[in-house]
Each structure stands twice: as structure tokens, then as C-alpha cells.
Coordinates of C-alpha atoms in Angstrom, one line a residue:
X254 CA -0.3 0.2 0.1
X255 CA 1.0 3.5 -0.1
X256 CA 1.5 6.4 1.9
X257 CA 2.6 9.9 1.6
X258 CA 6.0 8.9 3.2
X259 CA 6.5 7.0 0.2
X260 CA 5.4 10.1 -2.5
X261 CA 8.7 12.0 -1.2
X262 CA 6.8 14.7 1.2
X263 CA 8.6 16.4 4.0
X264 CA 8.3 15.8 7.5
X265 CA 5.9 18.8 8.3
X266 CA 4.0 17.8 6.0
X267 CA 3.8 14.7 6.7
X268 CA 2.2 16.0 10.3
X269 CA 0.0 18.2 9.0
X270 CA -1.4 15.3 6.5
X271 CA -1.1 13.3 9.8
X272 CA -3.5 15.7 12.2
X273 CA -5.2 15.9 8.7
X274 CA -6.3 12.5 9.7
X275 CA -5.2 11.8 5.4
X276 CA -3.3 8.1 5.4
X277 CA -3.8 7.0 2.1
X278 CA -3.7 8.6 -0.8
X279 CA -6.4 8.8 -4.1
X280 CA -5.4 7.5 -7.3
X281 CA -4.4 11.3 -9.3
X282 CA -2.6 11.7 -6.4
X283 CA 0.0 8.8 -6.9
X284 CA 0.0 9.8 -10.1
X285 CA 0.8 13.8 -9.8
X286 CA 3.3 14.2 -6.4
X287 CA 6.0 12.4 -7.7
X288 CA 5.8 13.7 -10.9
X289 CA 5.4 17.0 -9.3
X290 CA 8.5 16.8 -6.9
X291 CA 10.5 15.9 -10.3
X292 CA 10.0 18.9 -11.6
X293 CA 7.5 18.1 -14.7
X294 CA 4.4 19.9 -16.6
X295 CA 2.0 17.8 -15.6
X296 CA -1.6 17.8 -17.9
X297 CA -4.3 15.6 -14.4
X298 CA -7.9 14.7 -15.4
X299 CA -9.4 13.9 -12.9
X300 CA -13.7 14.4 -11.8
X301 CA -14.9 16.6 -8.8
X302 CA -13.7 14.6 -5.1
X303 CA -10.6 12.4 -6.2
X304 CA -8.6 15.2 -3.9
X305 CA -7.2 17.0 -6.6
X306 CA -6.4 20.0 -4.4
X307 CA -3.9 17.7 -2.4
X308 CA -2.4 16.7 -6.1
X309 CA -1.3 19.9 -6.6
X310 CA -0.9 21.7 -3.7
X311 CA 1.3 19.3 -1.6
X312 CA 4.2 18.8 -3.6
X313 CA 4.0 22.6 -4.6
X314 CA 4.3 23.6 -0.8
X315 CA 7.1 20.5 -0.5
X316 CA 9.1 22.2 -3.4
X317 CA 8.8 25.7 -1.2
X318 CA 9.5 24.5 2.2
X319 CA 13.1 24.0 0.7
X320 CA 13.5 27.9 -0.3
X321 CA 14.1 29.1 3.8
X322 CA 13.3 32.7 3.1
X323 CA 10.5 34.6 2.6
X324 CA 9.5 36.2 -0.8
X325 CA 10.5 39.7 -1.2
X326 CA 7.7 42.0 -1.2
X327 CA 4.8 42.2 -5.0
X328 CA 5.6 39.3 -5.9
X329 CA 4.3 35.6 -5.8
X330 CA 6.2 31.9 -5.6
X331 CA 3.4 30.0 -6.9
X332 CA 0.1 30.6 -8.8
X333 CA -3.5 29.0 -8.9
X334 CA -6.0 29.8 -10.6
X335 CA -9.3 28.4 -10.3
X336 CA -12.7 30.1 -12.4
X337 CA -15.0 30.0 -8.8
X338 CA -15.1 32.8 -5.7
X339 CA -16.4 29.3 -4.0
X340 CA -13.5 26.8 -5.6
X341 CA -10.9 29.6 -4.9
X342 CA -12.0 29.6 -1.2
X343 CA -11.9 25.6 -0.6
X344 CA -8.8 25.9 -2.4
X345 CA -6.8 28.6 -0.2
X346 CA -8.8 26.7 3.0
X347 CA -7.1 23.4 1.9
X348 CA -3.2 24.9 1.8
X349 CA -2.9 27.0 4.8
X350 CA -4.4 23.7 7.0
X351 CA -1.4 22.2 5.4
X352 CA 0.6 24.7 6.3
X353 CA -0.8 24.9 9.7
X354 CA 2.4 25.8 11.5
X355 CA 5.4 26.5 8.5
X356 CA 5.7 30.1 7.8
X357 CA 5.3 29.1 3.9
X358 CA 2.4 32.5 3.3
X359 CA -1.0 31.7 1.1
X360 CA -3.2 34.4 0.0
X361 CA -7.3 34.4 -1.5
X362 CA -7.9 37.1 -4.4
X363 CA -11.8 37.2 -5.3
X364 CA -14.1 39.4 -7.2
X365 CA -16.3 41.1 -4.2
X366 CA -13.5 40.9 -1.4
X367 CA -11.9 44.6 -0.8
X368 CA -8.6 45.6 -4.0
X369 CA -7.2 48.5 -1.5
X370 CA -6.8 44.7 1.3
X371 CA -6.5 43.2 -1.5
X372 CA -3.3 45.0 -3.4
X373 CA -1.9 45.8 1.1
X374 CA -1.3 42.3 1.4
X375 CA -0.1 41.5 -1.8
X376 CA 2.4 44.6 -0.7
X377 CA 4.4 42.0 1.6
X378 CA 4.4 39.2 -0.8
X379 CA 3.4 35.5 -1.2
X380 CA 4.4 32.0 -0.9
X381 CA 1.6 31.1 -2.4
X382 CA -1.5 33.4 -3.7
X383 CA -5.4 31.6 -4.8
X384 CA -6.1 33.5 -8.1
X385 CA -9.9 33.8 -9.9
X386 CA -8.6 35.7 -12.9
X387 CA -10.6 38.4 -13.8
X388 CA -9.7 40.3 -10.0
X389 CA -5.6 39.2 -10.9
X390 CA -5.7 40.9 -14.3
X391 CA -6.9 43.7 -12.2
X392 CA -4.1 43.8 -9.1
X393 CA -1.5 42.7 -12.4
X394 CA -2.8 46.1 -14.2
X395 CA -2.8 48.6 -11.0
X396 CA 1.3 46.9 -10.2
X397 CA 0.1 45.7 -7.1
X398 CA 2.1 42.5 -8.0
X399 CA 4.2 41.5 -10.3
X400 CA 4.7 37.9 -11.3
X401 CA 8.3 37.4 -13.0
X402 CA 10.0 36.1 -9.5
X403 CA 6.0 32.8 -9.8
X404 CA 7.9 29.0 -10.5
X405 CA 4.7 27.1 -10.2
X406 CA 1.7 28.4 -11.9
X407 CA -1.3 25.6 -11.6
X408 CA -4.7 26.4 -13.6
X409 CA -7.6 24.3 -12.1
X410 CA -10.4 23.5 -13.6
X411 CA -9.6 24.5 -16.7
X412 CA -12.5 23.1 -18.6
X413 CA -14.8 25.6 -17.3
X414 CA -12.4 28.3 -17.2
X415 CA -13.6 27.7 -20.6
X416 CA -17.1 27.3 -20.0
X417 CA -16.9 30.6 -17.7
X418 CA -15.3 31.9 -20.6
X419 CA -11.9 32.9 -19.2
X420 CA -9.6 32.1 -22.8
X421 CA -8.8 35.6 -23.1
X422 CA -7.8 36.1 -19.8
X423 CA -5.7 33.5 -18.9
X424 CA -3.6 34.7 -22.3
X425 CA -3.7 37.7 -21.5
X426 CA -2.0 37.2 -17.9
X427 CA 0.7 34.7 -19.8
X428 CA 2.1 37.6 -21.0
X429 CA 2.7 38.4 -17.2
X430 CA 4.8 35.3 -16.4
X431 CA 7.9 33.8 -16.7
X432 CA 8.2 31.6 -19.6
X433 CA 11.0 29.8 -17.1
X434 CA 8.1 27.5 -14.8
X435 CA 6.7 24.7 -13.9
X436 CA 3.2 24.5 -15.0
X437 CA 0.2 21.5 -13.7
X438 CA -3.1 21.2 -15.6
X439 CA -6.6 20.1 -13.9
X440 CA -9.7 19.4 -15.5
X441 CA -12.9 16.9 -15.1
X442 CA -13.2 17.1 -19.1
X443 CA -11.3 18.1 -22.4
X444 CA -13.1 20.1 -24.9
X445 CA -10.9 20.4 -27.1
X446 CA -10.3 24.1 -26.4
X447 CA -8.1 22.8 -23.4
X448 CA -5.1 21.6 -26.2
X449 CA -5.1 25.1 -26.7
X450 CA -4.7 25.9 -23.6
X451 CA -2.5 23.4 -23.1
X452 CA 0.2 23.9 -25.7
X453 CA -0.2 27.6 -24.3
X454 CA 0.9 27.1 -20.7
X455 CA 2.2 23.5 -20.9
X456 CA 5.9 21.9 -22.3
X457 CA 6.0 18.5 -22.6
X458 CA 3.9 17.5 -20.5
X459 CA 3.4 14.3 -18.3
X460 CA -0.1 14.0 -18.7
X461 CA -1.9 11.0 -15.6
X462 CA -5.7 10.4 -14.9
X463 CA -7.6 9.2 -12.3
X464 CA -11.3 8.8 -13.9
X465 CA -11.9 8.6 -17.4
X466 CA -14.4 11.9 -18.7
X467 CA -17.7 11.6 -17.2
X468 CA -17.2 8.6 -14.7
X469 CA -19.6 9.5 -12.5
X470 CA -18.4 8.0 -9.0
X471 CA -20.3 4.9 -7.7
X472 CA -21.3 6.1 -4.1
X473 CA -24.1 8.2 -5.7
X474 CA -27.2 7.1 -6.2
X475 CA -28.8 8.5 -9.4
X476 CA -32.6 8.5 -10.8
X477 CA -35.3 10.6 -13.0
X478 CA -38.2 11.5 -12.4
X479 CA -40.3 13.2 -15.3
X480 CA -42.8 16.2 -14.3
X481 CA -44.2 19.4 -16.0
X482 CA -42.0 22.1 -15.2
X483 CA -44.9 24.4 -13.2
X484 CA -45.3 20.8 -11.1
X485 CA -41.4 21.1 -10.1
X486 CA -41.6 23.5 -6.9
X487 CA -44.5 21.2 -4.9
X488 CA -42.3 18.1 -6.4
X489 CA -39.3 19.4 -4.8
X490 CA -41.7 19.6 -1.4
X491 CA -42.4 16.2 -1.4
X492 CA -38.8 15.0 -2.2
X493 CA -37.7 17.6 0.7
X494 CA -40.4 16.6 3.4
X495 CA -38.9 12.3 3.1
X496 CA -35.9 12.9 4.1
X497 CA -36.4 16.1 6.8
X498 CA -33.0 17.5 8.4
X499 CA -30.5 15.9 5.9
X500 CA -28.3 18.0 4.0
X501 CA -30.0 19.1 0.3
X502 CA -28.4 21.4 -2.3
X503 CA -30.7 22.0 -5.3
X504 CA -29.4 23.6 -8.7
X505 CA -31.5 25.7 -10.2
X506 CA -30.4 27.5 -13.7
X507 CA -30.4 30.3 -13.5
X508 CA -28.9 33.5 -11.0
X509 CA -33.8 34.7 -11.0
X510 CA -34.7 31.3 -10.3
X511 CA -32.5 29.9 -7.6
X512 CA -33.6 33.3 -5.6
X513 CA -37.6 33.3 -6.8
X514 CA -37.2 29.0 -5.3
X515 CA -35.3 30.0 -2.2
X516 CA -38.0 32.7 -1.2
X517 CA -40.3 29.3 -2.1
X518 CA -39.1 27.3 0.1
X519 CA -38.8 30.1 2.6
X520 CA -42.4 30.3 2.6
X521 CA -43.5 27.7 3.4
X522 CA -41.6 26.7 5.8
X523 CA -37.7 24.8 5.5
X524 CA -34.5 26.1 5.9
X525 CA -33.0 27.7 2.7
X526 CA -30.7 29.8 1.2
X527 CA -29.1 31.0 -1.8
X528 CA -26.1 32.0 -3.8
X529 CA -25.1 32.9 -7.9
X530 CA -23.7 35.7 -9.2
X531 CA -26.2 37.8 -7.7
X532 CA -25.4 37.2 -4.4
X533 CA -22.4 39.6 -2.7
X534 CA -19.5 38.0 -1.5
X535 CA -20.4 37.8 1.9
X536 CA -23.8 36.7 1.4
X537 CA -23.0 34.5 -0.3
X538 CA -19.1 33.3 2.5
X539 CA -22.4 34.1 5.3
X540 CA -24.9 31.4 3.2
X541 CA -22.2 28.5 2.7
X542 CA -21.3 28.6 6.6
X543 CA -24.7 28.4 7.1
X544 CA -25.3 25.8 5.2
X545 CA -21.9 23.7 6.3
X546 CA -22.6 24.0 11.0
X547 CA -26.6 23.1 9.5
X548 CA -27.7 25.6 9.8
X549 CA -29.8 25.7 7.0
X550 CA -30.7 21.5 5.2
X551 CA -31.7 23.1 1.9
X552 CA -29.1 25.3 -1.1
X553 CA -30.6 26.5 -3.3
X554 CA -27.8 27.8 -6.0
X555 CA -26.3 28.4 -10.0
X556 CA -23.7 26.4 -11.4
X557 CA -21.0 28.5 -10.2
X558 CA -21.3 26.0 -6.6
X559 CA -20.4 23.2 -8.9
X560 CA -17.7 23.0 -8.3
X561 CA -16.8 25.2 -5.6
X562 CA -18.8 23.4 -2.3
X563 CA -16.7 20.6 -0.3
X564 CA -19.3 20.3 2.9
X565 CA -19.2 16.3 3.4
X566 CA -23.0 16.5 5.1
X567 CA -24.6 17.0 1.9
X568 CA -27.2 14.0 1.0
X569 CA -28.6 14.7 -1.4
X570 CA -28.2 17.1 -5.0
X571 CA -31.9 17.7 -6.6
X572 CA -31.4 18.7 -10.5
X573 CA -34.7 21.4 -9.9
X574 CA -33.3 22.4 -13.4
X575 CA -31.3 20.3 -16.2
X576 CA -27.2 21.5 -17.0
X577 CA -27.7 23.0 -20.3
X578 CA -24.1 22.0 -20.0
X579 CA -24.1 18.1 -19.6
X580 CA -21.2 18.0 -17.8
X581 CA -21.8 20.8 -15.4
X582 CA -24.1 17.2 -14.5
X583 CA -21.1 15.0 -12.7
X584 CA -19.9 18.2 -11.0
X585 CA -23.1 19.0 -10.1
X586 CA -24.1 15.9 -8.4
X587 CA -20.3 15.4 -7.4
X588 CA -21.2 17.8 -4.4
X589 CA -22.2 14.5 -2.4
X590 CA -21.0 11.2 -1.4
X591 CA -17.9 13.0 0.1
X592 CA -15.2 11.2 1.9
X593 CA -16.5 8.3 1.7
X594 CA -19.9 9.4 2.6
X595 CA -22.8 8.1 0.5
X596 CA -25.6 10.0 -1.8
X597 CA -28.3 10.4 -4.4
X598 CA -29.2 12.7 -7.1
X599 CA -32.9 13.1 -8.2
X600 CA -33.0 14.7 -11.8
X601 CA -36.1 17.0 -12.3
X602 CA -37.1 16.9 -16.0
X603 CA -39.9 19.0 -18.2
X604 CA -40.3 17.5 -21.4
X605 CA -38.6 21.2 -22.9
X606 CA -35.7 19.7 -21.2
X607 CA -35.9 15.8 -22.7
X608 CA -32.7 17.1 -25.5
X609 CA -30.4 17.8 -22.7
X610 CA -31.2 13.4 -20.8
X611 CA -30.3 12.4 -23.7
X612 CA -27.3 14.4 -23.0
X613 CA -26.4 13.8 -20.2
X614 CA -26.6 10.0 -20.2
X615 CA -24.3 10.6 -23.4
X616 CA -21.9 11.7 -20.9
X617 CA -22.1 10.0 -17.7
X618 CA -22.4 6.2 -20.2
X619 CA -25.4 5.2 -18.8
X620 CA -29.2 5.7 -18.9
X621 CA -30.6 7.4 -15.7
X622 CA -33.0 5.1 -13.8
X623 CA -36.7 6.6 -13.9
X624 CA -38.5 6.7 -11.0
X625 CA -41.0 9.5 -11.8
X626 CA -43.8 9.9 -13.9
X627 CA -42.8 8.4 -17.4
X628 CA -40.5 10.2 -21.1
X629 CA -42.1 12.4 -23.0
X630 CA -42.2 11.1 -26.6
X631 CA -41.6 13.0 -29.2
X632 CA -40.6 15.7 -27.3
X633 CA -37.9 17.9 -27.6
X634 CA -35.4 21.3 -26.3
X635 CA -36.3 24.5 -26.4
X636 CA -34.7 25.6 -29.7
X637 CA -31.7 28.1 -28.8
X638 CA -33.5 31.1 -30.7
X639 CA -36.8 30.5 -29.0
X640 CA -37.9 33.5 -26.1
X641 CA -37.0 32.8 -22.7
X642 CA -39.3 33.1 -20.6
X643 CA -40.4 36.5 -18.2
X644 CA -37.3 37.7 -16.1
X645 CA -35.1 34.3 -17.1
X646 CA -31.4 34.7 -17.6
X647 CA -29.4 33.9 -20.7
X648 CA -28.5 30.4 -20.3
X649 CA -24.9 29.7 -19.0
X650 CA -23.6 27.1 -21.2
X651 CA -20.4 27.8 -23.0
X652 CA -19.9 31.6 -24.7
X653 CA -17.4 33.7 -26.3
X654 CA -15.8 36.6 -23.1
X655 CA -14.2 39.9 -24.0
X656 CA -11.5 41.1 -21.1
X657 CA -13.2 43.8 -19.8
X658 CA -16.9 41.6 -19.4
X659 CA -15.5 39.0 -17.7
X660 CA -13.8 41.5 -15.6
X661 CA -16.8 43.5 -14.7
X662 CA -18.6 40.9 -13.8
X663 CA -16.2 40.6 -10.8
X664 CA -15.7 36.6 -11.4
X665 CA -19.7 35.7 -12.4
X666 CA -20.0 33.0 -14.4
X667 CA -23.3 34.1 -15.7
X668 CA -23.4 35.9 -19.5
X669 CA -24.0 39.2 -19.8
X670 CA -27.5 40.2 -19.7
X671 CA -30.0 40.3 -21.9
X672 CA -30.3 43.1 -24.2
X673 CA -33.3 44.9 -23.9
X674 CA -36.4 44.6 -25.6
X675 CA -37.8 46.2 -29.1
X676 CA -40.9 49.1 -28.3
X677 CA -43.6 47.8 -27.4
X678 CA -42.7 44.2 -27.5
X679 CA -41.4 42.7 -23.5
X680 CA -38.1 41.1 -22.5
X681 CA -39.3 37.7 -22.8
X682 CA -40.1 38.5 -27.5
X683 CA -43.7 38.3 -27.1
X684 CA -46.4 41.3 -27.5
X685 CA -47.0 43.9 -24.9
X686 CA -49.8 42.8 -23.1
X687 CA -50.1 39.4 -24.2
X688 CA -49.6 37.2 -20.7
X689 CA -47.0 34.3 -19.8
X690 CA -47.9 30.1 -20.4
X691 CA -46.6 29.6 -17.7
X692 CA -47.4 27.8 -14.6
X693 CA -48.6 30.2 -11.2
X694 CA -46.0 29.2 -7.9
X695 CA -47.3 30.4 -5.3
X696 CA -46.5 34.0 -4.8
X697 CA -43.8 34.3 -1.2
X698 CA -45.2 35.8 2.4
X699 CA -44.2 39.2 1.8
X700 CA -44.1 39.3 6.2
X701 CA -41.0 39.1 7.2
X702 CA -41.9 36.1 9.5
X703 CA -41.4 32.4 8.2
X704 CA -45.0 30.2 8.9
X705 CA -43.5 27.1 11.2
X706 CA -41.1 24.4 9.6
X707 CA -43.9 21.8 8.6
X708 CA -43.8 18.2 9.8
X709 CA -43.0 15.1 7.2
X710 CA -46.1 13.7 6.0

């Protein structure tokens, strides 16, 4: 049996791993750590929940500990980039735990936080900087830091960065980095543009893989429930009442839809919160902390959270809306069955989402067991050019993006807001005065007093 000591890590890191209860390395850690310690560039293919942070973080920290002196002002020895604020925070927290009791300094910079305070912290330099691409560009343009002394670069969740339109920012950041460096790139899927990023950043990389693309965790019990779009809220209520007190994560496709659903659940007596791109960073952090502490039983989220939540207590994942990008399904349900636990994932499929379901089953390589309703014969997905419902946000699929738009969104993964409607026309493309055919949802109580929580039937 391979141990962390067998991989060549320093005694200081081995003590931290023992204190944290890490005893046996995961497959991706067994493959990646020796290659990184040997100085090779690396391309890693691994799904969420496989231990990627330790796979790249431990060997980098090991090499930094060998330097023996603090970094120079405004310099960064190792740069780790991730697509979302939640994932940046998760990586930084893990690295801080690994380096407890050592002089290694770990900083994080994300959109939605004080740019001035982040610049002040970087003035003293950092051994490891974890950053979202947009905020990193902001700081580089302010000359709050320099990457001239950066010898290590990690691109985590590179495929998600492409989905979120950060490709132009990545090219821009590459110009600030020294040519002589060690680069590691991890991705859960392998779209064609990943090869372009690999060619630009990596030199003769070693390739390692822990799971084939699209493979989901064996401990996740998956299923699909067919239902009309207007019946999804009540269906979700039924599932939540079957498992009172068990942490549930609900994924909605849009920011507006996630917020509306959260308020509806609260009005029905559930302890619920939401995180999405329209929430401030402080609010997102507080909500995640409350969910992690068990103060909230239900968290409604968009795909901004699909790769940034590492909470072992999550037992249920509900795909209230099926994702536009089928690979995101794998990352969504990967929020359960963590740390050796088991979990359940149920997809709610409306008639207009049959094409999304077929795409998901193609990616995962298996049909989802049906636990409710029946497949819709001849149903097809709404064409991308069809008018959206009033207030519906733009889908979160792959899109082209400009550097300025990515920065202005504060590292939000959502695309630009829809353009205004033409005169005499509503935002959903219908003539003014025409009523929507969307089934009405129960109104959220206007009072601030939350009704008593419902008991299981």
C-alpha cells in the first residue's frame, strides 16, 4: 500500500496530513505528486472529489518549504487560478491547513472583496496566491504584484474556465508569467480548447488520469423524475419532506430562478438559502458557512457553486433544472458522496429538457433510472433562439467573452444580461400585454415572519 511518506513529502507536511486524518493517497495523488516533485509539467484529468487540491498543493508546498527564505515584496512564488470564488476559497483553506506551523504564506484574491485590502496584503509578498482570473488582472494592472518570480503555475478546473469565458484572460495573464516555470493543469473534461490552453502553457507535460471523462462517483445513487415544469416546486417539496433535517443542494439554471425558488421554500417553512452571481461575496460566504454548520437544510444554487462546495454532510442533490452543458451534471452531483459517504441525486426532467437528459446520459455512459413519471414521446428541447420566459437569465453554457466583460462581472460565471426588448415588445419576445403561459407559482409571503416548518407527512 502506498503512503504519503512513500511519495517523498517532507516531514512537516506529513505531520500536517496525520493531524488532518489523511492516511492513504487517492489515485490522482499517487500519480501526480511524484511527477510534480520531479519538476515535470503535468496535465491531470480528474473528476471533482478525487483529491486534486492535495495532488497539486502538497508537492508545490514541499518545494516552497525547501527555499528557506520569505518572498520579496509584491512577488508570488506559486500562482493557482480557479474559475469561481467558492473554489478559490476552498483551495486556499486546504493549503492553509496543510501549512499550519510552517512559515509558508497563502493568500487568496477574488472579485467582490476589497481590492485595496488585497493589494495591501500582496505588498508583503506571498508564497502561494490563489486567484480568480478577473481579479488577478485587476491587481496586475494596478501593479499591486508582479509575476516575474512565479516559478509555479496551477490551472484548476480549466474546462470550467473555458465554459465561463475566461480564455482571453488566461492568454492575457500568460504574458505576465516568466517562460521558465513549472505548470500544472487539471480538468474534469477534455473539450477541444483545452488542447489550445495546454499548448500555450505546458511544455512536454506528463499526463495522468484518475477517472475517465463523465464518470460519476460509484457511491452516488442517481435517478430521474419526469414532471411538468410548473410542477417542479411541489415535487421538490415532497422530496425534501421525505428527508427532514438532511442537507440538500438544489441546482437551478438561472440566478433569478434560484432566488425565486429559495424564497418559495422559505415561505413553505424550510430552512433555505441561496448562492448565485447576484449575491455579494460576503453574503455567499455567510450562506455557505451556515449550510456547512447545519443551520440551513437546503441550499439553492446555480452552477457557480457546482465546483466550489466541499461539504461532506450533503446527502441529496436535486437538479431542479437540467444543465445546458451536460458535463456540469457530473460536477453538480459530485457535491454529494464526499469523504467516503454515500449520496443521492435526482434530476427533474420537464418535456422541454429531454434533449438535455439524453446529452447527460451520453456523457455518463448510462441511462438514469426512472423513479417517477414517464419519458415524453417526441418531446424536444427548446431551440436556443426561442424567446425566454420573463425574467429568465441567459443559460450558463459555453460562450464567447471579452476580458472587460469578465472583469466587470467580478468573476461571475454568468453571461451578459439580455438586451432590452424592442418597442412594444416584452423582454421574452412576446407582444406587450400578452400573458405568459407559464404556470403560476405560489406567492412568497411578504411578511418577514417565517411560518412554522412543515413536518413530514
